[in-house]
mmCIF file of N, CA and C in Angstrom:
data_model
loop_
_atom_site.group_PDB
_atom_site.id
_atom_site.type_symbol
_atom_site.label_atom_id
_atom_site.label_comp_id
_atom_site.label_asym_id
_atom_site.label_seq_id
_atom_site.Cartn_x
_atom_site.Cartn_y
_atom_site.Cartn_z
ATOM 1 N N MET A 205 54.716 -59.908 87.988
ATOM 2 C CA MET A 205 54.328 -58.463 87.773
ATOM 3 C C MET A 205 54.497 -57.562 87.225
ATOM 4 N N ALA A 206 55.466 -56.453 86.991
ATOM 5 C CA ALA A 206 56.355 -55.361 87.121
ATOM 6 C C ALA A 206 56.826 -55.974 85.264
ATOM 7 N N ASP A 207 56.605 -56.441 85.095
ATOM 8 C CA ASP A 207 57.168 -57.020 83.849
ATOM 9 C C ASP A 207 56.333 -57.388 82.632
ATOM 10 N N ILE A 208 54.772 -57.581 83.558
ATOM 11 C CA ILE A 208 53.795 -57.482 82.692
ATOM 12 C C ILE A 208 53.088 -55.919 82.003
ATOM 13 N N LEU A 209 53.519 -55.489 83.062
ATOM 14 C CA LEU A 209 53.011 -53.603 83.549
ATOM 15 C C LEU A 209 54.206 -52.856 82.252
ATOM 16 N N ALA A 210 54.952 -52.882 82.463
ATOM 17 C CA ALA A 210 56.555 -52.579 82.014
ATOM 18 C C ALA A 210 56.612 -52.656 80.263
ATOM 19 N N PRO A 211 56.587 -51.715 78.985
ATOM 20 C CA PRO A 211 56.386 -52.024 77.863
ATOM 21 C C PRO A 211 58.231 -52.131 77.438
ATOM 22 N N PRO A 212 58.262 -53.171 76.338
ATOM 23 C CA PRO A 212 59.752 -53.708 75.655
ATOM 24 C C PRO A 212 60.530 -52.177 75.948
ATOM 25 N N ALA A 213 61.741 -52.667 75.787
ATOM 26 C CA ALA A 213 62.893 -51.633 75.771
ATOM 27 C C ALA A 213 62.423 -51.081 73.818
ATOM 28 N N ALA A 214 62.341 -51.769 72.885
ATOM 29 C CA ALA A 214 62.029 -51.169 72.265
ATOM 30 C C ALA A 214 60.725 -49.992 72.017
ATOM 31 N N GLU A 215 59.959 -50.234 72.354
ATOM 32 C CA GLU A 215 58.723 -49.438 72.501
ATOM 33 C C GLU A 215 58.771 -48.516 73.054
ATOM 34 N N ARG A 216 59.537 -48.158 73.703
ATOM 35 C CA ARG A 216 60.071 -47.006 74.761
ATOM 36 C C ARG A 216 60.820 -46.367 74.131
ATOM 37 N N SER A 217 61.621 -46.715 73.325
ATOM 38 C CA SER A 217 62.832 -46.189 72.383
ATOM 39 C C SER A 217 61.485 -45.321 71.448
ATOM 40 N N HIS A 218 61.023 -46.135 71.010
ATOM 41 C CA HIS A 218 59.820 -45.469 69.598
ATOM 42 C C HIS A 218 59.035 -44.273 69.881
ATOM 43 N N ASP A 219 58.965 -44.492 71.453
ATOM 44 C CA ASP A 219 57.459 -43.407 72.394
ATOM 45 C C ASP A 219 58.410 -42.509 72.426
ATOM 46 N N ARG A 220 59.638 -42.439 72.458
ATOM 47 C CA ARG A 220 60.597 -41.628 73.066
ATOM 48 C C ARG A 220 61.223 -40.675 71.509
ATOM 49 N N ARG A 221 61.117 -41.584 70.601
ATOM 50 C CA ARG A 221 61.402 -40.757 69.449
ATOM 51 C C ARG A 221 60.239 -40.080 68.848
ATOM 52 N N VAL A 222 59.267 -40.256 68.686
ATOM 53 C CA VAL A 222 58.126 -39.078 68.703
ATOM 54 C C VAL A 222 57.937 -38.107 69.545
ATOM 55 N N SER A 223 58.196 -39.033 71.181
ATOM 56 C CA SER A 223 57.548 -37.709 71.940
ATOM 57 C C SER A 223 58.315 -36.157 71.201
ATOM 58 N N LEU A 224 59.564 -36.793 71.162
ATOM 59 C CA LEU A 224 60.686 -35.185 70.751
ATOM 60 C C LEU A 224 60.552 -34.791 68.882
ATOM 61 N N GLY A 225 60.018 -35.906 68.730
ATOM 62 C CA GLY A 225 59.395 -35.696 66.968
ATOM 63 C C GLY A 225 59.116 -34.582 67.441
ATOM 64 N N VAL A 226 57.263 -34.694 67.997
ATOM 65 C CA VAL A 226 56.116 -33.983 68.058
ATOM 66 C C VAL A 226 56.720 -32.458 68.939
ATOM 67 N N ALA A 227 57.990 -32.288 69.687
ATOM 68 C CA ALA A 227 57.716 -31.865 70.416
ATOM 69 C C ALA A 227 59.002 -30.335 69.648
ATOM 70 N N ALA A 228 60.011 -31.684 68.927
ATOM 71 C CA ALA A 228 60.719 -30.438 67.902
ATOM 72 C C ALA A 228 59.562 -30.060 66.468
ATOM 73 N N LEU A 229 58.777 -30.446 66.522
ATOM 74 C CA LEU A 229 57.698 -30.097 65.296
ATOM 75 C C LEU A 229 57.023 -28.658 66.158
ATOM 76 N N VAL A 230 56.295 -28.838 67.585
ATOM 77 C CA VAL A 230 56.044 -27.722 67.447
ATOM 78 C C VAL A 230 56.567 -26.514 68.159
ATOM 79 N N LEU A 231 57.778 -26.688 68.219
ATOM 80 C CA LEU A 231 58.710 -25.410 68.412
ATOM 81 C C LEU A 231 58.971 -25.177 67.213
ATOM 82 N N ALA A 232 59.506 -26.027 66.854
ATOM 83 C CA ALA A 232 60.004 -25.049 64.952
ATOM 84 C C ALA A 232 58.578 -24.468 64.337
ATOM 85 N N THR A 233 57.436 -24.806 64.296
ATOM 86 C CA THR A 233 56.242 -23.750 64.195
ATOM 87 C C THR A 233 56.543 -22.462 65.243
ATOM 88 N N VAL A 234 56.569 -22.914 66.236
ATOM 89 C CA VAL A 234 56.052 -21.656 66.828
ATOM 90 C C VAL A 234 57.290 -20.884 66.980
ATOM 91 N N ALA A 235 58.660 -21.156 66.428
ATOM 92 C CA ALA A 235 60.012 -20.206 66.123
ATOM 93 C C ALA A 235 59.208 -19.843 64.956
ATOM 94 N N LEU A 236 58.934 -20.551 64.407
ATOM 95 C CA LEU A 236 58.617 -19.760 62.368
ATOM 96 C C LEU A 236 57.967 -19.056 62.326
ATOM 97 N N ALA A 237 56.899 -19.010 63.459
ATOM 98 C CA ALA A 237 55.227 -17.786 63.497
ATOM 99 C C ALA A 237 56.108 -16.444 64.194
ATOM 100 N N HIS A 238 56.940 -16.703 64.854
ATOM 101 C CA HIS A 238 57.480 -15.532 65.942
ATOM 102 C C HIS A 238 58.402 -14.843 64.934
ATOM 103 N N LEU A 239 59.405 -15.123 63.930
ATOM 104 C CA LEU A 239 60.470 -14.692 62.979
ATOM 105 C C LEU A 239 59.594 -14.446 61.911
ATOM 106 N N ALA A 240 58.808 -15.003 61.649
ATOM 107 C CA ALA A 240 58.010 -14.728 59.799
ATOM 108 C C ALA A 240 57.502 -12.619 60.157
ATOM 109 N N PRO A 241 57.510 -11.873 59.619
ATOM 110 C CA PRO A 241 56.694 -10.482 59.685
ATOM 111 C C PRO A 241 55.604 -10.973 59.129
ATOM 112 N N GLY A 242 54.536 -10.370 60.171
ATOM 113 C CA GLY A 242 53.241 -9.563 60.177
ATOM 114 C C GLY A 242 52.904 -8.944 58.222
ATOM 115 N N GLY A 243 52.091 -9.509 58.333
ATOM 116 C CA GLY A 243 51.050 -9.011 57.386
ATOM 117 C C GLY A 243 50.580 -7.074 57.823
ATOM 118 N N HIS A 244 50.392 -6.638 56.944
ATOM 119 C CA HIS A 244 49.904 -5.173 58.063
ATOM 120 C C HIS A 244 49.119 -5.019 56.663
ATOM 121 N N PRO A 245 48.362 -4.193 57.973
ATOM 122 C CA PRO A 245 46.666 -3.814 56.753
ATOM 123 C C PRO A 245 46.949 -1.905 56.231
ATOM 124 N N ALA A 246 45.860 -2.651 55.673
ATOM 125 C CA ALA A 246 46.000 -0.911 54.470
ATOM 126 C C ALA A 246 45.895 -0.171 55.276
ATOM 127 N N PRO A 247 46.575 0.814 54.917
ATOM 128 C CA PRO A 247 46.254 2.125 55.905
ATOM 129 C C PRO A 247 44.369 2.749 55.116
ATOM 130 N N ALA A 248 43.617 2.201 56.364
ATOM 131 C CA ALA A 248 42.251 3.376 55.758
ATOM 132 C C ALA A 248 42.329 4.868 55.341
ATOM 133 N N VAL A 249 41.685 5.039 54.573
ATOM 134 C CA VAL A 249 41.300 6.232 53.801
ATOM 135 C C VAL A 249 40.543 7.053 54.473
ATOM 136 N N GLY A 250 40.953 8.117 55.464
ATOM 137 C CA GLY A 250 40.110 9.077 56.466
ATOM 138 C C GLY A 250 38.925 10.291 55.321
ATOM 139 N N PRO A 251 38.254 10.450 56.107
ATOM 140 C CA PRO A 251 37.108 10.810 54.856
ATOM 141 C C PRO A 251 37.634 12.664 54.314
ATOM 142 N N ASP A 252 38.991 13.081 55.411
ATOM 143 C CA ASP A 252 39.445 14.058 54.659
ATOM 144 C C ASP A 252 40.097 13.947 53.325
ATOM 145 N N ARG A 253 40.494 12.889 53.243
ATOM 146 C CA ARG A 253 41.482 12.168 51.830
ATOM 147 C C ARG A 253 40.703 11.864 51.321
ATOM 148 N N ASP A 254 39.293 11.561 50.912
ATOM 149 C CA ASP A 254 38.705 10.774 50.280
ATOM 150 C C ASP A 254 37.698 12.191 49.731
ATOM 151 N N PRO A 255 38.218 12.308 48.074
ATOM 152 C CA PRO A 255 37.248 13.391 47.482
ATOM 153 C C PRO A 255 35.936 13.242 47.402
ATOM 154 N N GLY A 256 35.007 12.188 46.803
ATOM 155 C CA GLY A 256 33.709 11.638 46.890
ATOM 156 C C GLY A 256 33.150 12.181 48.577
ATOM 157 N N CYS A 257 33.818 12.427 49.539
ATOM 158 C CA CYS A 257 33.043 13.113 50.801
ATOM 159 C C CYS A 257 33.226 14.490 51.280
ATOM 160 N N ARG A 258 32.116 14.858 51.150
ATOM 161 C CA ARG A 258 32.190 16.326 50.611
ATOM 162 C C ARG A 258 31.653 16.566 52.528
ATOM 163 N N GLU A 259 31.024 16.319 53.613
ATOM 164 C CA GLU A 259 31.108 16.485 54.854
ATOM 165 C C GLU A 259 31.624 15.463 55.354
ATOM 166 N N TRP A 260 32.308 15.892 57.228
ATOM 167 C CA TRP A 260 32.780 14.746 57.674
ATOM 168 C C TRP A 260 32.957 15.318 58.995
ATOM 169 N N THR A 261 32.899 14.419 60.062
ATOM 170 C CA THR A 261 32.699 14.704 61.700
ATOM 171 C C THR A 261 33.714 13.708 62.188
ATOM 172 N N ASP A 262 34.068 14.016 63.112
ATOM 173 C CA ASP A 262 34.507 13.133 64.860
ATOM 174 C C ASP A 262 33.962 13.499 65.770
ATOM 175 N N SER A 263 32.485 13.487 65.858
ATOM 176 C CA SER A 263 31.870 14.049 66.907
ATOM 177 C C SER A 263 31.738 15.309 67.787
ATOM 178 N N CYS A 264 32.688 16.043 67.268
ATOM 179 C CA CYS A 264 33.372 17.193 67.694
ATOM 180 C C CYS A 264 33.340 18.042 67.026
ATOM 181 N N VAL A 265 34.002 18.522 65.907
ATOM 182 C CA VAL A 265 34.183 18.867 64.656
ATOM 183 C C VAL A 265 33.467 18.002 63.293
ATOM 184 N N VAL A 266 32.670 19.492 62.656
ATOM 185 C CA VAL A 266 32.033 19.149 61.487
ATOM 186 C C VAL A 266 33.289 19.465 60.088
ATOM 187 N N CYS A 267 33.500 18.843 59.336
ATOM 188 C CA CYS A 267 34.190 20.158 58.777
ATOM 189 C C CYS A 267 33.526 19.678 57.177
ATOM 190 N N VAL A 268 33.643 20.585 56.018
ATOM 191 C CA VAL A 268 33.122 20.937 54.801
ATOM 192 C C VAL A 268 34.096 20.680 54.065
ATOM 193 N N ARG A 269 33.708 20.352 53.040
ATOM 194 C CA ARG A 269 35.082 20.535 51.647
ATOM 195 C C ARG A 269 34.365 21.269 50.556
ATOM 196 N N GLY A 270 34.975 22.038 50.775
ATOM 197 C CA GLY A 270 34.730 23.743 50.069
ATOM 198 C C GLY A 270 35.698 23.779 48.743
ATOM 199 N N THR A 271 35.884 25.066 48.072
ATOM 200 C CA THR A 271 36.423 25.364 46.825
ATOM 201 C C THR A 271 37.820 25.173 46.847
ATOM 202 N N GLU A 272 38.202 25.969 48.132
ATOM 203 C CA GLU A 272 39.729 26.073 48.843
ATOM 204 C C GLU A 272 39.564 25.142 49.650
ATOM 205 N N GLY A 273 39.405 24.225 49.912
ATOM 206 C CA GLY A 273 39.995 22.713 50.862
ATOM 207 C C GLY A 273 38.720 22.734 51.983
ATOM 208 N N ALA A 274 39.180 21.918 53.444
ATOM 209 C CA ALA A 274 38.348 22.082 54.232
ATOM 210 C C ALA A 274 37.762 22.926 55.041
ATOM 211 N N ASN A 275 36.715 23.305 55.372
ATOM 212 C CA ASN A 275 36.262 24.461 56.535
ATOM 213 C C ASN A 275 36.003 23.449 57.352
ATOM 214 N N CYS A 276 36.010 23.640 58.633
ATOM 215 C CA CYS A 276 36.046 22.951 60.260
ATOM 216 C C CYS A 276 35.218 23.865 60.819
ATOM 217 N N SER A 277 34.460 23.875 61.841
ATOM 218 C CA SER A 277 33.721 24.060 63.304
ATOM 219 C C SER A 277 35.276 23.952 64.392
ATOM 220 N N LEU A 278 34.613 24.881 65.494
ATOM 221 C CA LEU A 278 35.694 24.628 66.433
ATOM 222 C C LEU A 278 34.492 23.803 67.529
ATOM 223 N N PRO A 279 35.216 22.700 67.883
ATOM 224 C CA PRO A 279 35.178 22.248 69.458
ATOM 225 C C PRO A 279 34.682 22.571 70.035
ATOM 226 N N GLY A 280 33.679 22.153 71.249
ATOM 227 C CA GLY A 280 33.261 22.277 72.027
ATOM 228 C C GLY A 280 33.515 21.892 73.207
ATOM 229 N N ILE A 281 33.411 22.807 74.662
ATOM 230 C CA ILE A 281 33.967 22.724 75.852
ATOM 231 C C ILE A 281 34.171 20.729 75.963
ATOM 232 N N ALA A 282 33.131 20.073 75.660
ATOM 233 C CA ALA A 282 32.922 19.109 76.443
ATOM 234 C C ALA A 282 33.225 18.117 75.482
ATOM 235 N N CYS A 283 34.096 17.985 74.601
ATOM 236 C CA CYS A 283 34.447 17.324 73.263
ATOM 237 C C CYS A 283 35.067 15.754 73.817
ATOM 238 N N VAL A 284 34.344 14.993 73.179
ATOM 239 C CA VAL A 284 34.952 13.758 73.411
ATOM 240 C C VAL A 284 35.210 13.400 71.687
ATOM 241 N N ARG A 285 36.570 13.284 71.339
ATOM 242 C CA ARG A 285 36.724 12.709 69.821
ATOM 243 C C ARG A 285 36.684 11.418 69.274
ATOM 244 N N GLY A 286 35.743 11.280 68.464
ATOM 245 C CA GLY A 286 35.781 9.590 68.252
ATOM 246 C C GLY A 286 36.483 9.798 66.223
ATOM 247 N N PRO A 287 36.015 8.494 65.941
ATOM 248 C CA PRO A 287 37.090 7.820 64.588
ATOM 249 C C PRO A 287 35.897 8.799 63.286
ATOM 250 N N GLN A 288 36.637 9.053 62.497
ATOM 251 C CA GLN A 288 36.143 10.431 61.838
ATOM 252 C C GLN A 288 35.383 9.661 60.320
ATOM 253 N N ARG A 289 34.224 10.287 60.518
ATOM 254 C CA ARG A 289 33.002 9.725 59.495
ATOM 255 C C ARG A 289 32.410 10.230 58.888
ATOM 256 N N CYS A 290 32.470 10.313 57.379
ATOM 257 C CA CYS A 290 31.732 10.946 56.022
ATOM 258 C C CYS A 290 30.257 10.642 56.556
ATOM 259 N N ILE A 291 29.841 11.992 56.318
ATOM 260 C CA ILE A 291 28.192 11.757 56.766
ATOM 261 C C ILE A 291 27.646 12.957 55.763
ATOM 262 N N ARG A 292 28.305 13.177 54.648
ATOM 263 C CA ARG A 292 27.810 13.599 53.067
ATOM 264 C C ARG A 292 28.610 13.512 51.840
ATOM 265 N N ARG A 293 28.456 12.320 51.311
ATOM 266 C CA ARG A 293 28.233 12.546 49.261
ATOM 267 C C ARG A 293 28.492 14.020 49.093
#
């Protein structure tokens, strides 16, 4: 009865080769992903560098672009800065 359940030696050898091939393919894919350089996001242009933005804030300081550069307010005591955003163009 044990002979009926056991696959022939040639079939076991084929299964072993397929399993090793799949494992090698998975390892090669993981190694390639690890070694490949990652993409770098483009640097975001902040409102302070955008000439079209006339007024911007970070929820603490409000800056206005004047003829001689940026004029900014002073932050308050309980200020929690956020991301800079343009509030007037």
